[in-house]
Amino acid sequence: MPVLLKNQEVIQQSSTVITSLDSLSGLQGTILVPVKLWMKKRGQLLTSHLPEPGLLFAPDDEPEDIACDITRFDLIAIEFPTFLDGRGYSLAKELRNHYGFSGELRATGDVLVDQLLLMQRCGFNSFELRQDQEPESALAALTALSPELATGTLPNRLQQ
Amino acid sequence: MYIYDDYDQRVVDERVDQFRDQTRRYLAGELAENEFLPLRLQNGLYIQRFAPMMRIAIPYGLLSSRQMRKLADISETYDKGYVHFTTRQNVQLNWPRLEQVPDILAELAQVQMHAIQTSGACIRNVTTDQFAGVAADESIDPRPWCELIRQWSTFHPEFAFLPRKFKIAVCGSDQDRAATMLHDIGVHVFADAQANTRFRIFAGGGLGRTPMLGACIKESIAPEQLLNYLDATLRVYNRYGRRDNKYKARIKILVKALTPEVFASKVEAEWERIKQSQPALASGQASAIHSRFDMPGYKDLQDQDLNDLALRGGADFQSWLKRNVSAHKVKGYAAVTLTLKATAHAPGDAAAATLRSVADLSDQYSQKEIRVSHEQNLILADVEQTQLPELWKKLRILGLATPNHGLLTDMICCPGGDFCALANTRTIPLAEEVQRHFNDLDYLYDIGELDLNVSGCMNACAHHHIGHIGILGVDRKGVEYYQVQVGGSSSINPSLGKIIGPSFTREEVPGVIEQLLQVYIEQRQEEERFIDTCLRIGLEPFKERVYARAA
């Protein structure tokens, strides 16, 4: 079962990404709806009574396209298809700062220990670790830099 | 020098600990090769042809004598006793051992140095004019703004995985000695009609396979919005820059594909949004950085009659005074260039003993500071004019008084195939042939200002596209050939050079250069430099001379 790092804790949690509107019943765990699917089938999804679905952003999705629906969700996940693809960091900042999303912002996909601090500083507050990543190393990585430095060098140091 | 406070020191110290642990995990097999790669790149470690190469940052090219001595020590303890100064004002070790890199970083941190983000798909060292702060023609000293940008870019969490590397250059005078038009972002600091500091922003410049000049995307922006605007520009690049093809991933490709106007409007729109949620820089914050700059204390001196000084000094001193000494904005002072370009000396290299000597000279003659130029030379920027003769004598003994600054033999040359796995050809042997061939200083003086740039491959680390004469190493069926171009320039009216024709062997190159210079000598008018004549008469006369068939 995939491991989720949230609130300094390691939780076993599964999630399912739905790809179509068929077989929506009996789904286990957290349900994630890709943005592209939401855009296509919004009406049906709104009436389908899915239990607290989350929204899943691919790196090339535009928050602007679903601006009015963002605060409808308690959970938004952003995918990192490879850890080298840094678009998720900008998406996170946009969702937090421009669109006022204040729920759980989850990093998913190729999520590695050494990028967790960067992700957190961009607004992610939960992390679905890649299968081979050690949860203990992950927790340690989040405290590798002392808090003042970890929350952003320039804004912080200019407040000294 | 920018003086670190506790916070700055902790940034570099904690980074060392973080990387030490990452290295440990990698060597223990806990971190895969491809996962360790961006971590080590962003701590300066780049695997080259024979050994890891470590690139140490010299922020905006400014070093203290103390830091220079530490570099000398490190080069002897961990490397082969010499360093290489680069075309982005950084310094490189060529043979460190991977497992020792955390120790090297720890030693660097002791003198407020680091290798943060000197490689990798992130924001790199911010570079500037080697005469920043002292140039007579400067409007505003760009260095405190370079420091502000450096702090903003260091550990910036949003931009650690850009589509590609990102390079920013800043200049504060009309004469752009920082080649800002050839950078991903170029920042021009200027004073507006009300004497307020403002910035003009250029984007999308660069060399390599697809050389392009930057386009102006913002005519004038206030200091309090500079960082917000940079955030907006980087965010548009991060989100929309190409990630499918490494050779099409720089911001210049995006700016060209969208057109500068559309790109600028996207940045503008993003900036408007950012302004809603991110505060402007308070004036206290910018002045705090200015106040932490320990600027040299200048005496109240008079300008000397330099002609008089020259005549008393003999021919060699006169040559040096003319070529290697530049005007200073403060009366009675001068800036002195030490070219690391002596014959048979790999351009930009300096041995540990040289570094220590330069540090000593800096203590005695130049306020304990040294600059590194993107032309791979060192500068003592604050020398009292009355001390020039004495300094020159000492530089001569050290072999650092070659009076060739700005001349043909003051060439910019990448490390080439002797060091770099990307190179098509070696470049250092070519540089040496050119240096040996053109050893008549009188002839070089007659030619005057001439930028020769030699790159070993299309990545153009020696910026051959903007050389008055540019040379590019090419591989033709396993044999080293060199392509020659003319007419490039990086100053007020930047231009990209044009290839004159088919490539040459290394032995042929000096003769080809001589033919180009011959055309110049025949055709020049009045005070024209080589580049001026080039731009006036065009490529044809040069092509004809070099490729003319025997009658």
mmCIF file of N, CA and C in Angstrom, chain B residues 158-206:
data_model
loop_
_atom_site.group_PDB
_atom_site.id
_atom_site.type_symbol
_atom_site.label_atom_id
_atom_site.label_comp_id
_atom_site.label_asym_id
_atom_site.label_seq_id
_atom_site.Cartn_x
_atom_site.Cartn_y
_atom_site.Cartn_z
ATOM 1 N N GLU B 158 10.752 26.876 -6.049
ATOM 2 C CA GLU B 158 9.905 26.689 -7.221
ATOM 3 C C GLU B 158 10.724 26.398 -8.470
ATOM 4 N N PHE B 159 12.010 26.812 -8.479
ATOM 5 C CA PHE B 159 12.785 26.778 -9.712
ATOM 6 C C PHE B 159 14.023 25.886 -9.628
ATOM 7 N N ALA B 160 13.926 24.773 -8.890
ATOM 8 C CA ALA B 160 15.053 23.844 -8.811
ATOM 9 C C ALA B 160 15.034 22.812 -9.934
ATOM 10 N N PHE B 161 13.930 22.719 -10.656
ATOM 11 C CA PHE B 161 13.820 21.753 -11.761
ATOM 12 C C PHE B 161 13.228 22.439 -12.977
ATOM 13 N N LEU B 162 13.922 23.455 -13.438
ATOM 14 C CA LEU B 162 13.533 24.163 -14.649
ATOM 15 C C LEU B 162 13.749 23.255 -15.853
ATOM 16 N N PRO B 163 13.200 23.651 -17.034
ATOM 17 C CA PRO B 163 13.491 22.859 -18.227
ATOM 18 C C PRO B 163 14.996 22.758 -18.494
ATOM 19 N N ARG B 164 15.733 23.822 -18.165
ATOM 20 C CA ARG B 164 17.181 23.832 -18.396
ATOM 21 C C ARG B 164 17.834 24.854 -17.485
ATOM 22 N N LYS B 165 19.161 24.956 -17.593
ATOM 23 C CA LYS B 165 19.896 25.951 -16.814
ATOM 24 C C LYS B 165 19.387 27.358 -17.104
ATOM 25 N N PHE B 166 19.607 28.267 -16.138
ATOM 26 C CA PHE B 166 19.111 29.625 -16.311
ATOM 27 C C PHE B 166 20.173 30.618 -15.840
ATOM 28 N N LYS B 167 20.550 31.529 -16.761
ATOM 29 C CA LYS B 167 21.663 32.428 -16.454
ATOM 30 C C LYS B 167 21.228 33.889 -16.526
ATOM 31 N N ILE B 168 21.586 34.632 -15.481
ATOM 32 C CA ILE B 168 21.203 36.035 -15.379
ATOM 33 C C ILE B 168 22.464 36.885 -15.320
ATOM 34 N N ALA B 169 22.476 37.986 -16.080
ATOM 35 C CA ALA B 169 23.580 38.939 -16.018
ATOM 36 C C ALA B 169 23.015 40.340 -15.810
ATOM 37 N N VAL B 170 23.782 41.154 -15.072
ATOM 38 C CA VAL B 170 23.331 42.501 -14.728
ATOM 39 C C VAL B 170 24.411 43.500 -15.118
ATOM 40 N N CYS B 171 24.020 44.643 -15.692
ATOM 41 C CA CYS B 171 25.020 45.683 -15.920
ATOM 42 C C CYS B 171 24.472 47.041 -15.519
ATOM 43 N N GLY B 172 25.398 47.955 -15.219
ATOM 44 C CA GLY B 172 24.992 49.273 -14.725
ATOM 45 C C GLY B 172 25.538 50.412 -15.555
ATOM 46 N N SER B 173 26.014 50.107 -16.757
ATOM 47 C CA SER B 173 26.494 51.188 -17.617
ATOM 48 C C SER B 173 26.081 50.884 -19.054
ATOM 49 N N ASP B 174 26.096 51.911 -19.898
ATOM 50 C CA ASP B 174 25.703 51.734 -21.304
ATOM 51 C C ASP B 174 26.623 50.754 -22.018
ATOM 52 N N GLN B 175 27.903 50.842 -21.672
ATOM 53 C CA GLN B 175 28.868 49.916 -22.259
ATOM 54 C C GLN B 175 28.681 48.583 -21.547
ATOM 55 N N ASP B 176 28.014 47.658 -22.192
ATOM 56 C CA ASP B 176 27.633 46.411 -21.536
ATOM 57 C C ASP B 176 28.794 45.424 -21.502
ATOM 58 N N ARG B 177 29.531 45.447 -20.404
ATOM 59 C CA ARG B 177 30.676 44.546 -20.294
ATOM 60 C C ARG B 177 30.273 43.194 -19.708
ATOM 61 N N ALA B 178 28.974 43.004 -19.485
ATOM 62 C CA ALA B 178 28.505 41.736 -18.900
ATOM 63 C C ALA B 178 27.788 40.864 -19.921
ATOM 64 N N ALA B 179 27.796 41.266 -21.181
ATOM 65 C CA ALA B 179 27.121 40.510 -22.254
ATOM 66 C C ALA B 179 25.681 40.164 -21.875
ATOM 67 N N THR B 180 24.961 41.115 -21.309
ATOM 68 C CA THR B 180 23.608 40.835 -20.808
ATOM 69 C C THR B 180 22.656 40.418 -21.932
ATOM 70 N N MET B 181 22.923 40.849 -23.159
ATOM 71 C CA MET B 181 22.016 40.518 -24.257
ATOM 72 C C MET B 181 22.153 39.062 -24.685
ATOM 73 N N LEU B 182 23.148 38.381 -24.137
ATOM 74 C CA LEU B 182 23.349 36.989 -24.478
ATOM 75 C C LEU B 182 23.044 36.073 -23.287
ATOM 76 N N HIS B 183 22.152 36.554 -22.435
ATOM 77 C CA HIS B 183 21.774 35.756 -21.268
ATOM 78 C C HIS B 183 20.291 35.433 -21.277
ATOM 79 N N ASP B 184 19.892 34.432 -20.490
ATOM 80 C CA ASP B 184 18.470 34.100 -20.400
ATOM 81 C C ASP B 184 17.687 35.309 -19.915
ATOM 82 N N ILE B 185 18.203 35.955 -18.880
ATOM 83 C CA ILE B 185 17.685 37.269 -18.486
ATOM 84 C C ILE B 185 18.857 38.233 -18.367
ATOM 85 N N GLY B 186 18.721 39.384 -18.976
ATOM 86 C CA GLY B 186 19.697 40.456 -18.816
ATOM 87 C C GLY B 186 19.012 41.605 -18.104
ATOM 88 N N VAL B 187 19.675 42.138 -17.084
ATOM 89 C CA VAL B 187 19.087 43.241 -16.327
ATOM 90 C C VAL B 187 19.975 44.477 -16.491
ATOM 91 N N HIS B 188 19.408 45.563 -16.979
ATOM 92 C CA HIS B 188 20.147 46.818 -17.072
ATOM 93 C C HIS B 188 19.674 47.726 -15.949
ATOM 94 N N VAL B 189 20.585 48.088 -15.073
ATOM 95 C CA VAL B 189 20.251 49.011 -14.000
ATOM 96 C C VAL B 189 20.523 50.415 -14.509
ATOM 97 N N PHE B 190 19.546 51.308 -14.382
ATOM 98 C CA PHE B 190 19.795 52.663 -14.862
ATOM 99 C C PHE B 190 19.097 53.668 -13.958
ATOM 100 N N ALA B 191 19.449 54.941 -14.150
ATOM 101 C CA ALA B 191 18.807 56.015 -13.390
ATOM 102 C C ALA B 191 17.835 56.719 -14.322
ATOM 103 N N ASP B 192 16.579 56.859 -13.889
ATOM 104 C CA ASP B 192 15.612 57.542 -14.757
ATOM 105 C C ASP B 192 15.774 59.059 -14.634
ATOM 106 N N ALA B 193 14.879 59.782 -15.303
ATOM 107 C CA ALA B 193 15.004 61.244 -15.343
ATOM 108 C C ALA B 193 14.944 61.888 -13.954
ATOM 109 N N GLN B 194 14.308 61.182 -13.014
ATOM 110 C CA GLN B 194 14.229 61.720 -11.646
ATOM 111 C C GLN B 194 15.332 61.137 -10.756
ATOM 112 N N ALA B 195 16.318 60.529 -11.392
ATOM 113 C CA ALA B 195 17.455 59.924 -10.670
ATOM 114 C C ALA B 195 17.056 58.747 -9.790
ATOM 115 N N ASN B 196 15.909 58.132 -10.085
ATOM 116 C CA ASN B 196 15.532 56.915 -9.358
ATOM 117 C C ASN B 196 16.155 55.698 -10.035
ATOM 118 N N THR B 197 16.515 54.704 -9.247
ATOM 119 C CA THR B 197 17.033 53.448 -9.797
ATOM 120 C C THR B 197 15.897 52.664 -10.433
ATOM 121 N N ARG B 198 16.121 52.251 -11.673
ATOM 122 C CA ARG B 198 15.114 51.444 -12.366
ATOM 123 C C ARG B 198 15.830 50.309 -13.090
ATOM 124 N N PHE B 199 15.058 49.330 -13.566
ATOM 125 C CA PHE B 199 15.645 48.199 -14.283
ATOM 126 C C PHE B 199 14.947 47.988 -15.619
ATOM 127 N N ARG B 200 15.764 47.708 -16.624
ATOM 128 C CA ARG B 200 15.228 47.292 -17.920
ATOM 129 C C ARG B 200 15.529 45.807 -18.049
ATOM 130 N N ILE B 201 14.548 45.014 -18.447
ATOM 131 C CA ILE B 201 14.707 43.560 -18.459
ATOM 132 C C ILE B 201 14.691 43.013 -19.883
ATOM 133 N N PHE B 202 15.711 42.205 -20.190
ATOM 134 C CA PHE B 202 15.789 41.508 -21.473
ATOM 135 C C PHE B 202 15.660 40.012 -21.217
ATOM 136 N N ALA B 203 15.054 39.306 -22.164
ATOM 137 C CA ALA B 203 14.920 37.859 -21.987
ATOM 138 C C ALA B 203 15.183 37.129 -23.294
ATOM 139 N N GLY B 204 15.669 35.938 -23.198
ATOM 140 C CA GLY B 204 15.774 35.074 -24.357
ATOM 141 C C GLY B 204 17.062 35.203 -25.143
ATOM 142 N N GLY B 205 18.116 35.763 -24.523
ATOM 143 C CA GLY B 205 19.405 35.774 -25.203
ATOM 144 C C GLY B 205 20.144 34.490 -24.915
ATOM 145 N N GLY B 206 21.092 34.150 -25.788
ATOM 146 C CA GLY B 206 21.876 32.960 -25.520
ATOM 147 C C GLY B 206 22.671 32.546 -26.735
#
